[in-house]
Amino acid sequence: MTKKIFFIFCLIGFIKNYSQQKLKGEWILDRIVKSDGKNLEINDPRYSMFLFYKINANEVSIHNTKFKAKFNKDLINLEDRTFKYWFEEDYLLLQEGDDISLLLKPEDFIKKHPEFKPKIEIRNNDSLLIANKIIHPIFNNEKTFASFLSQFMEKENLMDINDLYFKGEYILTKDNKIKNVKILDKLTPNYETQFIQALKQAEKYFKNPYGIDMLVTHETHLSKLYNNLSYKSDKKLFDIISEGSKYFNENKFEKAIEKFSKLDELQIKDNRFIMRFHEGYTKLGISYLAVGEKDKACINFKKVGNIMDFQVRNFLIDFCK
């Protein structure tokens, strides 16, 4: 009898330890559903978004925000949140209140969504793996890569510049060295110089786990306050987003459509406010869905991005096949 009890306790301990070991690692959010399995409301901001979790022995990182964690049976206790968790096939399910997050390990996410499969580009007879949201370098530092860069870069005086978008690329070799840094969309000469210098400082924290040189793109979107905007068209953009969002948040979707549709009239170039446009076109697409005009909704979602853009990804999957 004593041996049986001992065996049962050992078995329970093994199962608990195995379950917690299975939790460890990086997880990508596939989508959030209600506890009855139905999708969220289309105007819920979590309907389509990018979110990743990194789970360690005593810590859970949610989109680069770290929380101390305690694991107890089928619960994950963070500092001010509690998740019930379980596994179904390749999925990790996290329930918080009436919402359930469906998470996949990166390799399983790619298996389920082959559009994220590694893509190879040939440059100067060299094969380069193209980084994306799922396939990316590991940055071994307590700061995020963006935060690490910012500490080496002086803040730009936004009063003096109108171009608010920066884009650069670099190759992270299979030996974890950075080379071939290129500026694809300039901001200011000072910003470019500081970016390259900061990138060199970051090199020692990078790890390329894929065994092939990787091409990585980095974007920066700066922002301005309304009163600092220089052009009438810029202020009109901000007005459209503000007024359209007010109607959107009040579920007055016909009026939201009327406002957001004016985005097409604006002549703003150089990607200066691309994130504001994406916000507006996403809400315009959702508003069209709400009034039953699916085709117009899909047209506007595609102005934001394709199926690999998490801001509109689930809308394109669910409504624009």
Coordinates of N, CA and C in Angstrom, one line a residue, residues 80-243:
D80 N 0.0 40.3 -11.3 CA -1.4 40.8 -11.1 C -2.4 40.1 -12.0
R81 N -2.0 39.0 -12.6 CA -2.8 38.2 -13.5 C -2.7 36.7 -13.2
T82 N -3.7 36.0 -13.5 CA -3.7 34.5 -13.4 C -4.3 33.9 -14.6
F83 N -3.6 32.9 -15.2 CA -4.0 32.2 -16.3 C -4.2 30.7 -15.9
K84 N -5.3 30.1 -16.4 CA -5.4 28.7 -16.4 C -4.8 28.2 -17.7
Y85 N -4.1 27.1 -17.6 CA -3.5 26.6 -18.9 C -3.7 25.1 -19.1
W86 N -3.7 24.7 -20.3 CA -3.7 23.3 -20.7 C -3.3 23.2 -22.2
F87 N -3.1 22.0 -22.6 CA -2.6 21.7 -23.9 C -3.6 21.0 -24.8
E88 N -3.7 21.3 -26.0 CA -4.6 20.6 -27.0 C -3.8 20.5 -28.3
E89 N -3.4 19.2 -28.6 CA -2.5 19.0 -29.7 C -1.3 19.9 -29.6
D90 N -1.0 20.7 -30.6 CA 0.2 21.5 -30.6 C 0.0 22.9 -29.8
Y91 N -1.3 23.1 -29.4 CA -1.6 24.4 -28.9 C -1.4 24.4 -27.3
L92 N -0.9 25.6 -26.9 CA -1.0 26.0 -25.5 C -2.2 26.9 -25.3
L93 N -3.1 26.6 -24.4 CA -4.3 27.4 -24.2 C -4.2 28.1 -22.9
L94 N -4.3 29.4 -22.9 CA -4.3 30.3 -21.7 C -5.6 30.9 -21.5
Q95 N -6.3 30.6 -20.4 CA -7.6 31.2 -20.2 C -7.5 32.3 -19.1
E96 N -7.9 33.5 -19.4 CA -8.0 34.6 -18.4 C -9.4 35.1 -18.5
G97 N -10.2 34.9 -17.5 CA -11.6 35.3 -17.5 C -12.3 34.5 -18.5
D98 N -13.1 35.2 -19.4 CA -13.8 34.5 -20.5 C -13.1 34.4 -21.8
D99 N -11.8 34.8 -21.8 CA -11.1 34.7 -23.0 C -10.0 33.6 -23.0
I100 N -9.8 33.0 -24.1 CA -8.8 31.9 -24.2 C -7.8 32.3 -25.4
S101 N -6.6 32.4 -25.1 CA -5.5 32.6 -26.1 C -5.0 31.3 -26.6
L102 N -5.0 31.2 -27.9 CA -4.4 29.9 -28.5 C -3.0 30.2 -29.0
L103 N -2.1 29.5 -28.5 CA -0.6 29.8 -28.7 C 0.0 28.6 -29.4
L104 N 1.0 28.9 -30.2 CA 1.8 27.8 -30.9 C 3.2 28.1 -30.8
K105 N 4.1 27.1 -30.7 CA 5.5 27.3 -30.8 C 5.8 27.7 -32.2
P106 N 6.9 28.5 -32.4 CA 7.2 29.1 -33.7 C 7.2 28.0 -34.8
E107 N 7.8 26.9 -34.5 CA 7.9 25.8 -35.6 C 6.5 25.3 -35.9
D108 N 5.6 25.2 -34.9 CA 4.2 24.7 -35.2 C 3.4 25.8 -35.8
F109 N 3.7 27.0 -35.5 CA 3.0 28.2 -36.2 C 3.3 28.1 -37.7
I110 N 4.6 27.9 -38.0 CA 5.0 27.9 -39.4 C 4.3 26.7 -40.1
K111 N 4.3 25.6 -39.4 CA 3.7 24.3 -40.0 C 2.2 24.6 -40.3
K112 N 1.5 25.3 -39.4 CA 0.1 25.5 -39.6 C -0.2 26.6 -40.6
H113 N 0.8 27.6 -40.6 CA 0.6 28.8 -41.5 C 1.9 28.8 -42.4
P114 N 1.9 28.1 -43.5 CA 3.1 27.9 -44.4 C 3.5 29.2 -45.0
E115 N 2.7 30.3 -45.0 CA 3.1 31.5 -45.6 C 4.3 32.1 -44.9
F116 N 4.6 31.6 -43.6 CA 5.7 32.1 -42.8 C 6.9 31.2 -43.0
K117 N 6.9 30.2 -43.9 CA 8.0 29.4 -44.1 C 9.2 30.2 -44.5
P118 N 10.4 29.8 -44.1 CA 11.6 30.5 -44.5 C 11.8 30.8 -46.0
K119 N 12.0 32.0 -46.3 CA 12.2 32.4 -47.7 C 13.7 32.8 -47.9
I120 N 14.2 32.4 -49.0 CA 15.6 32.6 -49.3 C 15.7 33.6 -50.5
E121 N 16.6 34.6 -50.3 CA 16.9 35.6 -51.4 C 18.4 35.5 -51.7
I122 N 18.7 35.5 -53.0 CA 20.1 35.4 -53.5 C 20.6 36.8 -53.8
R123 N 21.7 37.2 -53.1 CA 22.3 38.5 -53.4 C 23.8 38.3 -53.5
N124 N 24.3 38.7 -54.7 CA 25.7 38.6 -54.9 C 26.2 37.1 -54.7
N125 N 25.4 36.2 -55.2 CA 25.6 34.8 -55.2 C 25.6 34.2 -53.8
D126 N 25.1 35.0 -52.8 CA 25.0 34.5 -51.4 C 23.5 34.3 -51.1
S127 N 23.2 33.2 -50.4 CA 21.9 32.8 -50.0 C 21.6 33.5 -48.7
L128 N 20.5 34.2 -48.6 CA 20.1 34.9 -47.4 C 18.7 34.5 -46.9
L129 N 18.6 34.2 -45.7 CA 17.3 33.9 -45.1 C 16.6 35.2 -44.7
I130 N 15.4 35.4 -45.1 CA 14.7 36.6 -44.9 C 13.9 36.6 -43.6
A131 N 14.3 37.5 -42.6 CA 13.7 37.5 -41.3 C 12.2 38.0 -41.4
N132 N 11.4 37.5 -40.6 CA 10.0 38.0 -40.5 C 9.6 38.0 -39.0
K133 N 8.3 38.1 -38.7 CA 7.9 38.2 -37.3 C 8.1 36.9 -36.6
I134 N 8.2 35.7 -37.3 CA 8.3 34.4 -36.7 C 9.8 34.0 -36.7
I135 N 10.4 34.2 -37.9 CA 11.8 33.8 -38.1 C 12.7 35.0 -37.9
H136 N 13.4 35.1 -36.8 CA 14.1 36.3 -36.5 C 15.4 36.0 -35.6
P137 N 16.3 36.9 -35.5 CA 17.5 36.7 -34.7 C 17.0 36.7 -33.2
I138 N 17.9 36.0 -32.4 CA 17.7 36.1 -30.9 C 18.5 37.2 -30.4
F139 N 18.0 38.1 -29.5 CA 18.7 39.2 -29.0 C 18.8 38.9 -27.5
N140 N 20.0 38.5 -27.0 CA 20.2 38.1 -25.6 C 20.6 39.3 -24.8
N141 N 19.7 40.1 -24.4 CA 19.9 41.3 -23.6 C 18.6 41.5 -22.8
E142 N 18.8 42.1 -21.6 CA 17.6 42.4 -20.8 C 16.7 43.4 -21.4
K143 N 17.2 44.2 -22.3 CA 16.4 45.2 -23.0 C 15.9 44.6 -24.4
T144 N 14.8 45.1 -24.9 CA 14.5 44.7 -26.3 C 15.5 45.4 -27.2
F145 N 15.5 44.9 -28.4 CA 16.5 45.5 -29.4 C 16.2 46.9 -29.6
A146 N 14.9 47.3 -29.7 CA 14.5 48.7 -30.0 C 14.9 49.6 -28.8
S147 N 14.7 49.1 -27.6 CA 15.1 49.9 -26.4 C 16.7 50.0 -26.3
F148 N 17.4 48.9 -26.7 CA 18.8 48.9 -26.6 C 19.3 50.0 -27.6
L149 N 18.8 50.0 -28.8 CA 19.2 51.0 -29.8 C 19.0 52.4 -29.3
S150 N 17.8 52.6 -28.7 CA 17.4 54.0 -28.4 C 18.4 54.6 -27.4
Q151 N 19.0 53.8 -26.5 CA 19.9 54.4 -25.5 C 21.2 55.0 -26.1
F152 N 21.5 54.6 -27.4 CA 22.7 55.1 -28.0 C 22.3 56.3 -29.0
M153 N 21.1 56.6 -29.1 CA 20.6 57.5 -30.2 C 20.0 58.8 -29.5
E154 N 20.5 59.9 -29.9 CA 19.9 61.2 -29.4 C 18.5 61.3 -30.0
K155 N 17.6 61.9 -29.2 CA 16.3 62.1 -29.7 C 16.3 63.2 -30.8
E156 N 15.6 62.9 -31.9 CA 15.5 64.0 -32.9 C 14.6 65.1 -32.5
N157 N 14.9 66.3 -32.9 CA 14.0 67.4 -32.7 C 12.9 67.4 -33.8
L158 N 11.8 66.9 -33.4 CA 10.7 66.6 -34.4 C 10.1 67.9 -34.9
M159 N 10.4 69.0 -34.2 CA 9.9 70.3 -34.7 C 10.6 70.7 -36.1
D160 N 11.8 70.1 -36.2 CA 12.6 70.5 -37.4 C 12.6 69.6 -38.6
I161 N 11.9 68.4 -38.4 CA 11.9 67.5 -39.5 C 10.5 67.1 -39.8
N162 N 10.2 66.7 -41.1 CA 8.9 66.3 -41.5 C 8.9 64.8 -41.9
D163 N 10.1 64.3 -42.2 CA 10.1 62.9 -42.6 C 10.3 62.1 -41.3
L164 N 9.3 61.3 -41.0 CA 9.2 60.6 -39.7 C 9.4 59.1 -39.8
Y165 N 9.9 58.6 -41.0 CA 10.0 57.2 -41.2 C 11.4 56.9 -41.5
F166 N 11.9 55.8 -40.9 CA 13.3 55.3 -41.2 C 13.3 53.8 -41.4
K167 N 14.1 53.4 -42.4 CA 14.1 52.0 -42.7 C 15.6 51.6 -43.1
G168 N 16.1 50.6 -42.4 CA 17.4 50.1 -42.7 C 17.4 48.6 -42.7
E169 N 18.5 48.0 -43.3 CA 18.6 46.6 -43.3 C 20.1 46.2 -43.0
Y170 N 20.3 45.0 -42.6 CA 21.6 44.5 -42.3 C 21.6 42.9 -42.4
I171 N 22.7 42.4 -42.6 CA 22.9 40.9 -42.6 C 23.5 40.5 -41.3
L172 N 22.8 39.5 -40.6 CA 23.4 38.9 -39.5 C 23.9 37.5 -39.9
T173 N 25.2 37.4 -39.9 CA 25.8 36.2 -40.5 C 25.5 35.0 -39.6
K174 N 25.8 33.8 -40.1 CA 25.6 32.6 -39.3 C 26.6 32.5 -38.2
D175 N 27.6 33.3 -38.2 CA 28.6 33.4 -37.1 C 28.3 34.6 -36.2
N176 N 27.1 35.2 -36.3 CA 26.6 36.2 -35.4 C 27.3 37.5 -35.6
K177 N 27.7 37.8 -36.8 CA 28.4 39.1 -37.1 C 27.4 39.9 -38.0
I178 N 27.5 41.3 -37.8 CA 26.6 42.2 -38.6 C 27.5 42.7 -39.7
K179 N 26.9 42.7 -40.9 CA 27.6 43.3 -42.0 C 26.6 43.8 -43.0
N180 N 27.1 44.6 -44.0 CA 26.3 45.1 -45.1 C 25.1 45.9 -44.6
V181 N 25.3 46.8 -43.7 CA 24.2 47.7 -43.2 C 23.9 48.7 -44.4
K182 N 22.6 48.8 -44.7 CA 22.1 49.7 -45.7 C 21.0 50.5 -45.2
I183 N 20.9 51.8 -45.5 CA 19.8 52.7 -45.2 C 18.9 52.8 -46.4
L184 N 17.7 52.3 -46.3 CA 16.8 52.2 -47.4 C 15.8 53.4 -47.4
D185 N 15.5 54.0 -46.3 CA 14.7 55.2 -46.2 C 15.3 56.1 -45.2
K186 N 15.8 57.2 -45.6 CA 16.6 58.1 -44.7 C 15.7 58.9 -43.8
L187 N 16.3 59.3 -42.7 CA 15.6 60.2 -41.8 C 16.5 61.5 -41.7
T188 N 17.5 61.5 -40.9 CA 18.5 62.6 -40.9 C 19.9 61.9 -40.9
P189 N 20.9 62.6 -41.4 CA 22.3 62.1 -41.4 C 22.7 61.7 -40.0
N190 N 22.4 62.4 -39.0 CA 22.7 62.1 -37.6 C 22.1 60.8 -37.2
Y191 N 20.8 60.7 -37.5 CA 20.1 59.5 -37.1 C 20.7 58.2 -37.7
E192 N 21.1 58.3 -39.0 CA 21.7 57.2 -39.7 C 23.0 56.8 -39.1
T193 N 23.8 57.8 -38.8 CA 25.2 57.5 -38.2 C 25.0 56.8 -36.9
Q194 N 24.1 57.3 -36.0 CA 23.9 56.8 -34.7 C 23.3 55.4 -34.8
F195 N 22.4 55.1 -35.8 CA 21.8 53.8 -36.0 C 22.9 52.8 -36.3
I196 N 23.8 53.1 -37.2 CA 24.9 52.2 -37.5 C 25.8 51.9 -36.4
Q197 N 26.2 53.0 -35.6 CA 27.0 52.8 -34.4 C 26.3 52.0 -33.4
A198 N 25.0 52.2 -33.1 CA 24.3 51.4 -32.1 C 24.2 50.0 -32.5
L199 N 24.0 49.7 -33.8 CA 24.0 48.4 -34.3 C 25.2 47.6 -34.0
K200 N 26.4 48.3 -34.2 CA 27.7 47.6 -33.9 C 27.8 47.3 -32.4
Q201 N 27.2 48.2 -31.6 CA 27.2 47.9 -30.1 C 26.4 46.7 -29.8
A202 N 25.3 46.5 -30.6 CA 24.3 45.4 -30.3 C 24.8 44.1 -30.8
E203 N 25.8 44.1 -31.6 CA 26.3 42.8 -32.3 C 26.6 41.7 -31.3
K204 N 27.2 42.0 -30.2 CA 27.6 40.9 -29.3 C 26.5 40.2 -28.6
Y205 N 25.3 40.8 -28.7 CA 24.1 40.2 -28.1 C 23.2 39.4 -29.1
F206 N 23.6 39.4 -30.3 CA 22.8 38.7 -31.3 C 23.2 37.3 -31.5
K207 N 22.2 36.5 -31.8 CA 22.5 35.1 -32.1 C 21.6 34.7 -33.3
N208 N 22.2 34.1 -34.3 CA 21.5 33.6 -35.5 C 21.4 32.1 -35.3
P209 N 20.2 31.6 -35.0 CA 20.1 30.1 -34.7 C 19.8 29.3 -36.0
Y210 N 19.9 29.9 -37.2 CA 19.4 29.1 -38.3 C 20.5 28.6 -39.2
G211 N 21.8 28.9 -38.9 CA 22.9 28.3 -39.7 C 23.0 28.8 -41.1
I212 N 22.4 30.0 -41.4 CA 22.6 30.6 -42.7 C 22.5 32.1 -42.5
D213 N 23.2 32.9 -43.2 CA 23.2 34.4 -43.1 C 21.7 34.9 -43.2
M214 N 21.4 35.8 -42.4 CA 20.0 36.3 -42.4 C 19.9 37.8 -42.7
L215 N 18.9 38.1 -43.5 CA 18.7 39.5 -43.9 C 17.6 40.1 -43.0
V216 N 17.9 41.1 -42.3 CA 17.0 41.7 -41.3 C 16.7 43.1 -41.6
T217 N 15.4 43.5 -41.6 CA 14.9 44.8 -41.8 C 14.5 45.5 -40.5
H218 N 14.9 46.7 -40.3 CA 14.5 47.5 -39.1 C 13.8 48.8 -39.6
E219 N 12.7 49.0 -39.0 CA 11.9 50.2 -39.3 C 11.7 51.1 -38.0
T220 N 11.7 52.4 -38.1 CA 11.4 53.3 -37.0 C 10.3 54.2 -37.5
H221 N 9.2 54.3 -36.7 CA 8.1 55.3 -37.0 C 8.1 56.3 -35.9
L222 N 8.6 57.5 -36.2 CA 8.5 58.6 -35.2 C 7.1 59.2 -35.3
S223 N 6.8 60.0 -34.3 CA 5.5 60.7 -34.3 C 5.6 62.1 -33.8
K224 N 4.6 62.9 -34.2 CA 4.5 64.3 -33.8 C 3.2 64.6 -33.1
L225 N 3.2 65.6 -32.2 CA 1.9 66.1 -31.7 C 1.2 66.9 -32.7
Y226 N -0.1 67.0 -32.5 CA -0.9 67.7 -33.5 C -0.4 69.2 -33.7
N227 N -0.1 69.8 -32.6 CA 0.3 71.3 -32.7 C 1.7 71.5 -33.4
N228 N 2.4 70.4 -33.5 CA 3.7 70.5 -34.2 C 3.7 70.1 -35.7
L229 N 2.5 69.8 -36.2 CA 2.4 69.4 -37.6 C 2.6 70.6 -38.5
S230 N 3.3 70.3 -39.6 CA 3.7 71.5 -40.5 C 2.7 71.7 -41.6
Y231 N 2.0 70.6 -42.1 CA 1.2 70.8 -43.3 C -0.3 70.6 -43.0
K232 N -1.1 71.2 -43.8 CA -2.6 71.1 -43.6 C -3.0 69.6 -43.8
S233 N -2.4 68.9 -44.8 CA -2.7 67.6 -45.1 C -2.4 66.7 -43.9
D234 N -1.3 67.0 -43.1 CA -1.0 66.2 -42.0 C -2.1 66.4 -40.9
K235 N -2.5 67.6 -40.7 CA -3.5 67.9 -39.7 C -4.9 67.3 -40.1
K236 N -5.1 67.3 -41.4 CA -6.4 66.7 -41.8 C -6.4 65.2 -41.6
L237 N -5.2 64.5 -41.7 CA -5.1 63.1 -41.4 C -5.4 62.8 -40.0
F238 N -4.8 63.6 -39.1 CA -5.1 63.4 -37.6 C -6.5 63.7 -37.3
D239 N -7.1 64.7 -38.0 CA -8.6 65.0 -37.7 C -9.4 63.8 -38.2
I240 N -9.1 63.2 -39.3 CA -9.9 62.1 -39.8 C -9.8 60.9 -38.9
I241 N -8.6 60.6 -38.4 CA -8.4 59.5 -37.5 C -9.1 59.7 -36.2
S242 N -9.0 60.9 -35.7 CA -9.7 61.3 -34.4 C -11.2 61.2 -34.5
E243 N -11.8 61.8 -35.5 CA -13.2 61.9 -35.6 C -13.8 60.5 -36.0

